[in-house]
Short mmCIF file of C-alpha atoms in Angstrom, two decimals:
data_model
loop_
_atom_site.label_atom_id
_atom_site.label_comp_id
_atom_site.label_asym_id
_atom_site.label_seq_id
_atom_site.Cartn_x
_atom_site.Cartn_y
_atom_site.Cartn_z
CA UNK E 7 -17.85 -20.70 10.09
CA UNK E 8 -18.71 -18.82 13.36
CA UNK E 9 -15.74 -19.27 14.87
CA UNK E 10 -13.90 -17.82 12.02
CA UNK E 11 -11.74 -14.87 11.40
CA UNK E 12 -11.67 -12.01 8.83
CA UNK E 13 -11.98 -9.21 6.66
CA UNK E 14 -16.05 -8.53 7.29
CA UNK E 15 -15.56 -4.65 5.71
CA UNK E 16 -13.81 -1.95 3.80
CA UNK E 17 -12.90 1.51 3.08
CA UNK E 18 -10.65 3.29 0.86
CA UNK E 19 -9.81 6.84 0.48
CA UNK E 20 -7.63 8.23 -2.51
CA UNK E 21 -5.87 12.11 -2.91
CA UNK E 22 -8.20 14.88 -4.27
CA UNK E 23 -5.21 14.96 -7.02
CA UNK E 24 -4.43 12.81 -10.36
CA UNK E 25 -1.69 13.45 -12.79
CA UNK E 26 -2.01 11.58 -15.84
CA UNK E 27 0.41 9.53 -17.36
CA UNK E 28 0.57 11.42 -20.71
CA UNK E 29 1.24 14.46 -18.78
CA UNK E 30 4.01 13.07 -16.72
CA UNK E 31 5.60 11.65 -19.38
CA UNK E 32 6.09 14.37 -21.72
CA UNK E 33 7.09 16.28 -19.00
CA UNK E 34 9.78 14.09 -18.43
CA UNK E 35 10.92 13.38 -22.41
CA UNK E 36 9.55 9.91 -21.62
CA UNK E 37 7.56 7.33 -24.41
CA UNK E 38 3.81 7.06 -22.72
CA UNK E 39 3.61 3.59 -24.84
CA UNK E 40 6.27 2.44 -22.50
CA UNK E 41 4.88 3.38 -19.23
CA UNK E 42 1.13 2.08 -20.19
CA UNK E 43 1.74 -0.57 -22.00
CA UNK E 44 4.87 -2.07 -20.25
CA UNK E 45 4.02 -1.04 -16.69
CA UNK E 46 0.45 -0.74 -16.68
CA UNK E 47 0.67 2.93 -15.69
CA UNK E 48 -2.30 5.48 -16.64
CA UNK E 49 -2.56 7.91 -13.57
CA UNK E 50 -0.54 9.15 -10.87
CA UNK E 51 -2.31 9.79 -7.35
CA UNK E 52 -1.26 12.79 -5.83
CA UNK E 53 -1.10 14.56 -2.52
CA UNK E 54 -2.20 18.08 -2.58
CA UNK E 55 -0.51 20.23 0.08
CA UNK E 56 -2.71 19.21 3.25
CA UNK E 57 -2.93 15.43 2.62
CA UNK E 58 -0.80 13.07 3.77
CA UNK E 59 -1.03 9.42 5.20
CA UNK E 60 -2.30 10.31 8.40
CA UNK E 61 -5.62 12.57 5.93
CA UNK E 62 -5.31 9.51 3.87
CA UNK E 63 -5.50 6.96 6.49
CA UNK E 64 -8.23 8.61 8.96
CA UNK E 65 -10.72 9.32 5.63
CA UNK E 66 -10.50 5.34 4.75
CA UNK E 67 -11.42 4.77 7.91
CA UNK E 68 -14.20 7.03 8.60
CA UNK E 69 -16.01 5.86 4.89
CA UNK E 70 -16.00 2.35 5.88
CA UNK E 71 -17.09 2.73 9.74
CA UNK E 72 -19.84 5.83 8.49
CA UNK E 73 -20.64 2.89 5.75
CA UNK E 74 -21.01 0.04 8.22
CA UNK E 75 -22.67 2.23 11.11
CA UNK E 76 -19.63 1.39 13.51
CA UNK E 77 -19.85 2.35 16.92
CA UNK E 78 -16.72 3.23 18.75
CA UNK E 79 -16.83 0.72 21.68
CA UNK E 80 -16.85 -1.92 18.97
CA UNK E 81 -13.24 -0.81 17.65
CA UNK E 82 -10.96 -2.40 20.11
CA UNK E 83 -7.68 -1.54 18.07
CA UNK E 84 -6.53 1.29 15.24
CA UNK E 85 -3.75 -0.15 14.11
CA UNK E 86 -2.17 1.26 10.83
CA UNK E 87 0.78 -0.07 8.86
CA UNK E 88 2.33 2.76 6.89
CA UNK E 89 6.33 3.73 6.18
CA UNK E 90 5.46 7.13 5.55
CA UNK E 91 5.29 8.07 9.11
CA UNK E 92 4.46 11.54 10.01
CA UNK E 93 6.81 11.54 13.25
CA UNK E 94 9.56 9.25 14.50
CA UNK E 95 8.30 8.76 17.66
CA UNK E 96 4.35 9.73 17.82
CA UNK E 97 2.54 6.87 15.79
CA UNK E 98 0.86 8.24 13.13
CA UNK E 99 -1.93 5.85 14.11
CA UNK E 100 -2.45 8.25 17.35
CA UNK E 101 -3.16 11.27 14.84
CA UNK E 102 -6.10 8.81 13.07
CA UNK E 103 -7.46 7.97 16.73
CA UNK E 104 -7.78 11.61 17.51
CA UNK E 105 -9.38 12.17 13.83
CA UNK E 106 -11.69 9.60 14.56
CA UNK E 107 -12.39 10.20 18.27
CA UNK E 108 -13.44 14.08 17.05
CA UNK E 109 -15.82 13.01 14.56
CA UNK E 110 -17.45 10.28 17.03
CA UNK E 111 -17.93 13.26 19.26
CA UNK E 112 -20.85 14.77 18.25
CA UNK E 113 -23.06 11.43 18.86
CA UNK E 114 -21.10 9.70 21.53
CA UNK E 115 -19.57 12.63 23.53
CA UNK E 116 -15.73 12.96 24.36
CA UNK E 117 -12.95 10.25 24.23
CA UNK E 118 -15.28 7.63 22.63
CA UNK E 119 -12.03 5.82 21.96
CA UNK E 120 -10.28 5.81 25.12
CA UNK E 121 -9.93 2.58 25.74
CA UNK E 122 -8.94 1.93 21.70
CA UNK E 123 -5.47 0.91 21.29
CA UNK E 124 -3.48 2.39 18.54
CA UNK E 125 -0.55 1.73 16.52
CA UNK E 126 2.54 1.89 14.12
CA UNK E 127 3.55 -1.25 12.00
CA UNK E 128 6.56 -0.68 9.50
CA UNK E 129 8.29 -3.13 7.22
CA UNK E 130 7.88 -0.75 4.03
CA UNK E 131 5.34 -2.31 1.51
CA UNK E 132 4.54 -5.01 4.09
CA UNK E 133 3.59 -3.46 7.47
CA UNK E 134 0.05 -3.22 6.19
CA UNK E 135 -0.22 -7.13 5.94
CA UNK E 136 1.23 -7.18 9.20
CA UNK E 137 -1.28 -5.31 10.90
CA UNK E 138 -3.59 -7.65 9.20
CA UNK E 139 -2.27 -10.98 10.13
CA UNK E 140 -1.64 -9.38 13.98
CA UNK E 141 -4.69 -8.25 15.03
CA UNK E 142 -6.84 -11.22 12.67
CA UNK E 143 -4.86 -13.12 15.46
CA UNK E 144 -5.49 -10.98 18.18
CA UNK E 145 -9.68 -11.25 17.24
CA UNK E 146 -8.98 -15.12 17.36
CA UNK E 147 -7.68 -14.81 20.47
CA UNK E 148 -11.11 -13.11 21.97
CA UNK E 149 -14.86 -13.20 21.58
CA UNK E 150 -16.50 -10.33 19.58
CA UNK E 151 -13.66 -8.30 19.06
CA UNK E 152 -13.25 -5.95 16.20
CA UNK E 153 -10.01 -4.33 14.77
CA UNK E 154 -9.74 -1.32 12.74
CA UNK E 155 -6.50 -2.29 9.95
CA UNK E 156 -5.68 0.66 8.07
CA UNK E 157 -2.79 0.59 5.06
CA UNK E 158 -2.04 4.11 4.05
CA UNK E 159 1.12 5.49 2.47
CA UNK E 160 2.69 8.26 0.24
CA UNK E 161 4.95 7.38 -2.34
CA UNK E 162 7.55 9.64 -3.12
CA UNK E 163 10.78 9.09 -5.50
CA UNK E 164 13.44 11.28 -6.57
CA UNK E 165 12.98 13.47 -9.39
CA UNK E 166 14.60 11.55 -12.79
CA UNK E 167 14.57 8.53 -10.79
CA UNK E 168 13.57 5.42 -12.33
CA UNK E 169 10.77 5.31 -9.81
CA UNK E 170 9.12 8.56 -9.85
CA UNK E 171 6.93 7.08 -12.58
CA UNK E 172 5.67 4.58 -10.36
CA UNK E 173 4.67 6.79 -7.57
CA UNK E 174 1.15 6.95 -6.13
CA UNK E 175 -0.69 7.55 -2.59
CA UNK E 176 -3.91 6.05 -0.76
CA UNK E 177 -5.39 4.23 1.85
CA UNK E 178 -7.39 1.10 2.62
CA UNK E 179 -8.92 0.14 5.87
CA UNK E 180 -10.37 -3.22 6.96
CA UNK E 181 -12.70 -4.23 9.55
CA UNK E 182 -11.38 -7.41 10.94
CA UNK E 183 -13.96 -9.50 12.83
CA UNK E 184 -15.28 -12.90 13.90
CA UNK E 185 -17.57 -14.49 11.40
CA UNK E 186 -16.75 -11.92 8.57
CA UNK E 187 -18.91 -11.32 5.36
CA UNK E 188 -15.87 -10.84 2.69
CA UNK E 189 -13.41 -12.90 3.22
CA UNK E 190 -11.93 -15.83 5.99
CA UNK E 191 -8.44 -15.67 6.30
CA UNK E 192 -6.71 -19.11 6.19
CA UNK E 193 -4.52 -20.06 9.54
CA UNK E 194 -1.43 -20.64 7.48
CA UNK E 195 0.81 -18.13 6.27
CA UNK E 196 4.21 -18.22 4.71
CA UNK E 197 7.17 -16.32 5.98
CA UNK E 198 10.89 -15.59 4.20
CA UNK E 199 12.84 -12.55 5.58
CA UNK E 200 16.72 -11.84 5.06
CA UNK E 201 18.05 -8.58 5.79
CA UNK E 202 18.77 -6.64 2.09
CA UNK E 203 20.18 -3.37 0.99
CA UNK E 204 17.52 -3.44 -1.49
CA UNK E 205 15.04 -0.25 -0.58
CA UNK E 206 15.67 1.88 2.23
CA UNK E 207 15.43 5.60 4.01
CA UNK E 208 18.66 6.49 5.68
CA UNK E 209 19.60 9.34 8.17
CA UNK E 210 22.19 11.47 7.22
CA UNK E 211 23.97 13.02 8.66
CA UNK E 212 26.43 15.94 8.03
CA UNK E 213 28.53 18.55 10.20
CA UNK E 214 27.71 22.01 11.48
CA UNK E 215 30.65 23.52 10.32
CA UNK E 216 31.40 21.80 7.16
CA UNK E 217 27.19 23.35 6.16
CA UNK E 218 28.12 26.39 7.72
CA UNK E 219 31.14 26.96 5.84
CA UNK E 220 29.28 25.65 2.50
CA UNK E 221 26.72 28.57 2.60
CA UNK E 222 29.06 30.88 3.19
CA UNK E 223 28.72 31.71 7.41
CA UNK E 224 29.92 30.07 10.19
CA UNK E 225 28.06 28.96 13.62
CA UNK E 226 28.83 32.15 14.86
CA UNK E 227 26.75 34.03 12.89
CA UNK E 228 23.89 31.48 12.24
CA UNK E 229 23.52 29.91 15.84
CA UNK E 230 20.31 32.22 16.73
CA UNK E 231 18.81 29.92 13.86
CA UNK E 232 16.67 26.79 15.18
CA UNK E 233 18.21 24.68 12.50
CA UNK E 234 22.00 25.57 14.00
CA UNK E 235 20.51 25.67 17.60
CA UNK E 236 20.93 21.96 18.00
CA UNK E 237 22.93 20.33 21.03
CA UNK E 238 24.40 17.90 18.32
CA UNK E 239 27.94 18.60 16.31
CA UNK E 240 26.09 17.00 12.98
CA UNK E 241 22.51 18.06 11.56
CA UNK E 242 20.63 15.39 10.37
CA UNK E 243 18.75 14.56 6.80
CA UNK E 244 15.76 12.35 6.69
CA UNK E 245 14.03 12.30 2.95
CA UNK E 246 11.38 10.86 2.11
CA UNK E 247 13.16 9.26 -1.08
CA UNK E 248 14.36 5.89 -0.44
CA UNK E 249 17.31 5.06 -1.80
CA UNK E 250 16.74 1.73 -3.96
CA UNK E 251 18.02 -0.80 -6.48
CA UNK E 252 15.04 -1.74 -8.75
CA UNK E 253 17.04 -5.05 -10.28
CA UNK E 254 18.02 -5.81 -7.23
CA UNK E 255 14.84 -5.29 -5.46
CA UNK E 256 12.78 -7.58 -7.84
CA UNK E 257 15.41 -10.03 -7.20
CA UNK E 258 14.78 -9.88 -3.61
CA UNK E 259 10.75 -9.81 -4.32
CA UNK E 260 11.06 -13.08 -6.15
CA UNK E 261 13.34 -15.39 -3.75
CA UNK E 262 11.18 -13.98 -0.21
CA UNK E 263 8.24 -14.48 -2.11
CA UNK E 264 8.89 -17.58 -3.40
CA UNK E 265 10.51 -19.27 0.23
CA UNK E 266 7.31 -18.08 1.36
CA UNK E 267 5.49 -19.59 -0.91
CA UNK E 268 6.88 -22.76 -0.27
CA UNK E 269 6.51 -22.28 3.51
CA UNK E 270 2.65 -21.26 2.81
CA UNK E 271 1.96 -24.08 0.86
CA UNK E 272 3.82 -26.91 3.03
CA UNK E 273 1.67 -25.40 6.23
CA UNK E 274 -1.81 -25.26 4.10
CA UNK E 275 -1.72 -28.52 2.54
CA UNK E 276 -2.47 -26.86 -0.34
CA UNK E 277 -1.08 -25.69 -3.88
CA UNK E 278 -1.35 -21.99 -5.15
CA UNK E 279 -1.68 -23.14 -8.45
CA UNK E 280 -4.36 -25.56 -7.92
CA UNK E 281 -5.97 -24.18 -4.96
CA UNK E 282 -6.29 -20.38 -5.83
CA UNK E 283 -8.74 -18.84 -8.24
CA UNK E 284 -7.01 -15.67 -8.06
CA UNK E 285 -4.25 -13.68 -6.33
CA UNK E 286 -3.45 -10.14 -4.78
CA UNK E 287 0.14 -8.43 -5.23
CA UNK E 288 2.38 -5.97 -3.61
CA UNK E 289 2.27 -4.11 -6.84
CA UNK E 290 4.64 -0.90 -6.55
CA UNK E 291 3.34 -0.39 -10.33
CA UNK E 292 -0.03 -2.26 -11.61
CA UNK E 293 2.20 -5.12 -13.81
CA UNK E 294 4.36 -6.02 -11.22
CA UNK E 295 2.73 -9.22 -10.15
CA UNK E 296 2.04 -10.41 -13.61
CA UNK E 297 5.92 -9.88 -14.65
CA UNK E 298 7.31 -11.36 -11.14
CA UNK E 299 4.63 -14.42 -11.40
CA UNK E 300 6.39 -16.77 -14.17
CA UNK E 301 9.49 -16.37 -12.40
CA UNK E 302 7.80 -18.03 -9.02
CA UNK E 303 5.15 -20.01 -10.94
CA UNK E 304 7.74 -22.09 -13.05
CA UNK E 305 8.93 -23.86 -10.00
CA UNK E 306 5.50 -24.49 -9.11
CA UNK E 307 4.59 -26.35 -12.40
CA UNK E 308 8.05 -28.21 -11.92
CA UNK E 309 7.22 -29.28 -8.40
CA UNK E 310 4.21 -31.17 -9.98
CA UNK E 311 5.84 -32.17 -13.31
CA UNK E 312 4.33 -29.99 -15.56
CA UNK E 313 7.10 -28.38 -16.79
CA UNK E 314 5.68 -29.81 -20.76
CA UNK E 315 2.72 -28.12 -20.38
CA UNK E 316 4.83 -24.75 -19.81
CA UNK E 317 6.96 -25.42 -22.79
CA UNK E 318 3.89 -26.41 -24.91
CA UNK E 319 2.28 -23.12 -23.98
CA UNK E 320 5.62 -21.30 -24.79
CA UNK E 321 6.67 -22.70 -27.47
CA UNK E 322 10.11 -24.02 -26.14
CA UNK E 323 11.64 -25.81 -24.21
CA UNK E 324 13.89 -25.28 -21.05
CA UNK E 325 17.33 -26.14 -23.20
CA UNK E 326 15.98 -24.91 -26.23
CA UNK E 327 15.09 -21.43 -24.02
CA UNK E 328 19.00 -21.17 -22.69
CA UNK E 329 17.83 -21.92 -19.13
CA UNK E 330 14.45 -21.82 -16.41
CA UNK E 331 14.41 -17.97 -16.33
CA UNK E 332 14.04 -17.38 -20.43
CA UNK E 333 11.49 -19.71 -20.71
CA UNK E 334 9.73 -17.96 -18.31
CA UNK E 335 10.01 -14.44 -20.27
CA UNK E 336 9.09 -17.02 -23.22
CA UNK E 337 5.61 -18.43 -21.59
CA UNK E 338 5.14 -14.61 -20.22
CA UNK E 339 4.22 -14.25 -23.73
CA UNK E 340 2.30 -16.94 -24.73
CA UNK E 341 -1.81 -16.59 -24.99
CA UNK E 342 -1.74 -18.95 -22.42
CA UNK E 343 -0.58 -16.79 -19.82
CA UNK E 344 -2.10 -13.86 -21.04
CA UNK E 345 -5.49 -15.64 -20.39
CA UNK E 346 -3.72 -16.89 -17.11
CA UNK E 347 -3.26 -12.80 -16.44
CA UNK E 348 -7.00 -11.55 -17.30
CA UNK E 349 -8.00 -14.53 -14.99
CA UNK E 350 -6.22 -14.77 -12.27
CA UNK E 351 -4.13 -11.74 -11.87
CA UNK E 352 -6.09 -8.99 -14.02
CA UNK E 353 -8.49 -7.94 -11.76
CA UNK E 354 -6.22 -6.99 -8.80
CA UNK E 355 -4.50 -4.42 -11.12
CA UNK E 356 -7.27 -2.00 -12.57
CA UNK E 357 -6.77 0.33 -9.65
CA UNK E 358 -3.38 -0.22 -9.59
CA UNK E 359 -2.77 1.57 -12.97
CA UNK E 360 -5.22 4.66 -12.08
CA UNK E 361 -3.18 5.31 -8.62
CA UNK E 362 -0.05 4.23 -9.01
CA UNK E 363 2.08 2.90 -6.83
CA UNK E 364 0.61 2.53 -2.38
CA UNK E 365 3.25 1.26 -0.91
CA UNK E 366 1.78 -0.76 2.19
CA UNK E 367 -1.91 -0.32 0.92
CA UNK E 368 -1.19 -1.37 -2.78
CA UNK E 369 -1.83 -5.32 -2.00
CA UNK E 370 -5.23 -3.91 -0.23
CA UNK E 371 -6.37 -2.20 -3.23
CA UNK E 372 -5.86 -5.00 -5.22
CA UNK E 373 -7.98 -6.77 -3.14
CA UNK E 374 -10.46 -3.84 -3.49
CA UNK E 375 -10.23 -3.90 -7.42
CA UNK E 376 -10.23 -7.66 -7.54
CA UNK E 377 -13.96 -7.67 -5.71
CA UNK E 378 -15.29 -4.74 -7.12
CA UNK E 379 -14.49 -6.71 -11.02
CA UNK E 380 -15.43 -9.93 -9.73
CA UNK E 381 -19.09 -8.57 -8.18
CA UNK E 382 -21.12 -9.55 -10.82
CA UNK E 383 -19.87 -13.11 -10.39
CA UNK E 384 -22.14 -15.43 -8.04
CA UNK E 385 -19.89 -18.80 -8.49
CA UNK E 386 -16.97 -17.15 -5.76
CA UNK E 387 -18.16 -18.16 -2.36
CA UNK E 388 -16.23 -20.82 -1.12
CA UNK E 389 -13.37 -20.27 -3.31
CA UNK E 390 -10.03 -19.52 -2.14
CA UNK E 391 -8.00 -15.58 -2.98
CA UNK E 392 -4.01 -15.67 -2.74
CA UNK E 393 -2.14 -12.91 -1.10
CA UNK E 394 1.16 -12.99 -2.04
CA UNK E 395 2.74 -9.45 -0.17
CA UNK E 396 6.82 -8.17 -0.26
CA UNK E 397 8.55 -5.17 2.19
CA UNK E 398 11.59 -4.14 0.85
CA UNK E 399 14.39 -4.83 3.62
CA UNK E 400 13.19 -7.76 2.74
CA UNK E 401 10.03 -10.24 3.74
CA UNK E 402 7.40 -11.61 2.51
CA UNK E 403 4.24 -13.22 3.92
CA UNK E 404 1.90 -15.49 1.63
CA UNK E 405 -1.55 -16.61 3.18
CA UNK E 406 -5.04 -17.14 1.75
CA UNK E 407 -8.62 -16.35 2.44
CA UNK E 408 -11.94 -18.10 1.17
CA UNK E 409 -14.84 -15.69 -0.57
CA UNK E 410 -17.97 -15.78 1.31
CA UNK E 411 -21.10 -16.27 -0.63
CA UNK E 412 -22.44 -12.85 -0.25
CA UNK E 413 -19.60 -10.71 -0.66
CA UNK E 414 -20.70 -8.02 -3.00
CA UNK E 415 -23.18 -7.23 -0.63
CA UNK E 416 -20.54 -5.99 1.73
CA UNK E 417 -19.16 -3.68 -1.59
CA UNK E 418 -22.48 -1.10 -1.72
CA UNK E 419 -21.43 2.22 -0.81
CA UNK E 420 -17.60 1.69 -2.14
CA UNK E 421 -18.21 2.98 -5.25
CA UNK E 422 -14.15 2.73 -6.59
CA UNK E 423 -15.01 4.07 -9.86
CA UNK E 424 -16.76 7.41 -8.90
CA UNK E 425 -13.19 7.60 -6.38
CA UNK E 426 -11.26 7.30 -9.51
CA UNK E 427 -13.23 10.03 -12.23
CA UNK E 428 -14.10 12.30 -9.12
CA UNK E 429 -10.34 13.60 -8.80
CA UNK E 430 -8.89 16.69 -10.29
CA UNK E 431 -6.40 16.26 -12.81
CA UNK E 432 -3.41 18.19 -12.60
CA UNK E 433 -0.90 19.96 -15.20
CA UNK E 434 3.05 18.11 -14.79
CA UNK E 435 3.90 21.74 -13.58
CA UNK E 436 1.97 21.59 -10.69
CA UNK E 437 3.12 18.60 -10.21
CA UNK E 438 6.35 19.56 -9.75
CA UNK E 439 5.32 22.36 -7.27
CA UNK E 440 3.44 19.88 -5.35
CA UNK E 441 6.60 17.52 -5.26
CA UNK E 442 9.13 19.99 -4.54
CA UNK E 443 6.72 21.60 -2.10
CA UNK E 444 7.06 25.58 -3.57
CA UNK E 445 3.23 24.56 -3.84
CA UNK E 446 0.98 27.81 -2.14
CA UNK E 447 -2.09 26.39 -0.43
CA UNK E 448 -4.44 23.37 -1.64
CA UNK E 449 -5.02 23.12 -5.57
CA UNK E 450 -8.37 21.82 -4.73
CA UNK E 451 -9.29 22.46 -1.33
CA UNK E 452 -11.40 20.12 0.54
CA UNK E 453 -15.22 20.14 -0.04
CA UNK E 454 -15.25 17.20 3.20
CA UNK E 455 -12.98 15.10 4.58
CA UNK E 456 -9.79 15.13 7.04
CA UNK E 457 -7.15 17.51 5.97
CA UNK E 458 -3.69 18.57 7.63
CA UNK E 459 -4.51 22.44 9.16
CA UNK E 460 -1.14 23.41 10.34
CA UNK E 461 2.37 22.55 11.56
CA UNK E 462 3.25 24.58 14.54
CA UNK E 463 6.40 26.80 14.00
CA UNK E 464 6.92 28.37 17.82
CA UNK E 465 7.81 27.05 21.31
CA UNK E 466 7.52 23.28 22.41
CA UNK E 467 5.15 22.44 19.64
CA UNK E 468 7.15 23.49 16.47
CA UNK E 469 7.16 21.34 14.19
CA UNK E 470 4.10 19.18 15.26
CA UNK E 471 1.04 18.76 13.24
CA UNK E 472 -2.44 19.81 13.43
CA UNK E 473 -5.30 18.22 11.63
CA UNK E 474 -8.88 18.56 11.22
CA UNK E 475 -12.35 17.54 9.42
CA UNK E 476 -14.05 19.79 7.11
CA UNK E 477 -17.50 19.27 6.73
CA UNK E 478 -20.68 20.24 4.54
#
């Protein structure tokens, strides 16, 4: 395999911050049994005041390349896939290169990564993957080139929205390299995209006078204000809410997953059910794959005409069900595909359900989780991991990578667990602070790590961002 390509290491970094479940839910009137049991949800990651994707991001990345004793003329590329984009027009990947660049410093002197390229990929939970599959080809397309992938995102809903519940934050970087020790990505990947109203973060926008008049002034007497001192007739709103239709939306997850699929397996040669011993998900909360999956899967077994063995397992048949889609909530239910789950699917979630939901970097923790339960196997090299990804708006890419034989050697020094106790847990008040942002200072302020120092508030510079490391 020396002419292959792949994931050779990781890193992850998760928020100081953890609300748990319990908490959230009786501080929203909700039934925990519901959220844990139905969803899969146990913990919330969050943000405290100076964290944010670009913290998030440049921390994953400094534990794996500190981890793997990286040099910086080896990184040829930063690019980070993220949709929670500190700036509209300064990639947040620019922020991580400076991050990185400063901590380099000290051993390799100034603008160690001058000659790194850096930057933004967005297609909301799917820009991470792109990164991926773009720069494993851009490796391919060298000789000893090294990438530096990083998936990091914050996941913010509404308050009372049905997807507050499933909100979470991280970050996962990959080392991308020839000859990897993890995994070998597969050449063929599956692609569906359509254009869909399904998940999205709009500008608003709204006129001067029509706000003025609404808080009681006019332009007059609030144009020596910065936020009325605008060329523009209209001010514009940018949340970081995304306005969303969950039905929807899992409709949309299912058919671009599925084309893809289809595309994936018709370029591979191969068969997901027959080929894969297990598979990572976009998972926006930890039992989203394992609900969408009989939905897809049902096809699959009808492709190869083993539709009986589905209605065996569930008890019913298609007719007898009222149709394809009830027989898959049937056989979602059967101890068949439970066992199906804790094999195949299982694995990928643990994380899932102690963070909450990543956005871009949830299908990379999955990966994460999935190796860290599988490391006490030795029978996985050589066999073959699924990666079945979705971005709202929509797309989907499917593709496939093959274990190597020492794999858990490249996990020392991860240590996911200690990530997940080490975190402070927070009371649903603070929460709330920390979400509405009346928050005063870090809860927990950093022991090590990056953090966000400052956003300027004067002159040419207001409004931009200023970060630094804290060290021991």
């Amino acid at each position: 395999m020396s002419n292959s390509v792949g994931i050779d290491a990781l890193g992850f970094a998760l928020p100081r911050l953890v609300l748990p479940m319990q908490a959230f839910a009786e501080g929203r009137g909700m039934e925990y049994e519901k959220l844990r049991f139905g969803l899969g949800l146990e913990a919330m990651a969050v943000p405290d005041t100076d964290e944010d994707c670009v913290t998030l991001a440049a921390q994953a990345a400094w534990n794996l390349i500190s981890q793997q004793g990286i040099k910086p003329h080896e990184i040829g590329r930063i690019y980070l896939g993220t949709e929670s984009a500190v700036d509209a027009a300064k990639p947040s990947a620019t922020y991580v290169h400076g991050l990185l660049e400063e901590r380099f410093a000290a051993e390799f002197g100034p603008r160690s990564l001058a000659h790194c390229d850096a930057l933004d990929m967005t297609f909301a939970c799917a820009g991470g993957v792109d990164a991926l599959l773009n720069s494993a080809d851009w490796v391919r397309a060298g000789r000893g080139r090294k990438a530096l992938v990083i998936a990091a995102d914050v996941a913010k809903y509404a308050p009372h929205s049905p997807g507050e519940y499933t909100q979470g934050a991280g970050a996962v970087a990959l080392l991308v390299a020839e000859d990897p020790r993890i995994l070998v990505l597969d050449d063929a990947v599956g692609v569906s995209v359509e254009s869909a109203a399904d998940f999205f973060k709009p500008r608003r926008s709204f006129d001067k006078g029509e706000l003025a008049a609404a808080v009681g002034g006019t332009l007059e007497t609030a144009a020596d204000h910065p936020f009325w001192a605008t060329p523009d007739s209209v001010i514009e709103q940018f949340l970081e809410f995304p306005v969303f239709d969950g039905p929807y939306s899992n409709d949309c997850y299912v058919a671009r997953v599925r084309e893809a699929l289809g595309r994936y397996e018709a370029e591979a040669g191969l068969r997901a059910m027959n080929d894969w011993f297990g598979m990572c998900f976009r998972l926006p909360y930890a039992f989203q794959g394992r609900r969408m999956w009989p939905d897809i899967a049902l096809d699959l077994y009808a492709e190869q005409g083993l539709l009986a063995q589905v209605e065996s397992e569930a008890g019913v048949t298609e007719a007898e069900a009222g149709g394809r889609k009830a027989l898959a909530k049937a056989w979602s239910k059967s101890a068949a595909y439970k066992a199906y789950v804790a094999e195949k699917i299982g694995p990928g979630e643990a994380a899932s359900m102690r963070v909450g939901n990543m956005y871009t970097a949830s299908i990379f923790m999955g990966l994460v989780s999935a190796l860290v339960g599988y490391a006490d196997r030795r029978d996985l090299g050589g066999k073959r991991l699924g990666f079945l990804s979705y971005g709202s708006g929509s797309k989907s890419k499917v593709f496939s990578g093959v274990l190597r034989a020492n794999f858990t050697a490249q996990l020392r020094g991860l240590n996911l667990e200690g990530a997940l106790v080490n975190r402070r847990g927070i009371s649903f008040a603070a929460y709330e602070a920390l979400h509405a942002r009346t928050a005063q200072g870090p809860l927990a302020p950093a022991s090590e790590g990056a953090v966000l120092d400052r956003i300027e508030t004067e002159g040419n510079l207001l409004g931009y961002r200023r970060y630094r490391w804290v060290q021991n």
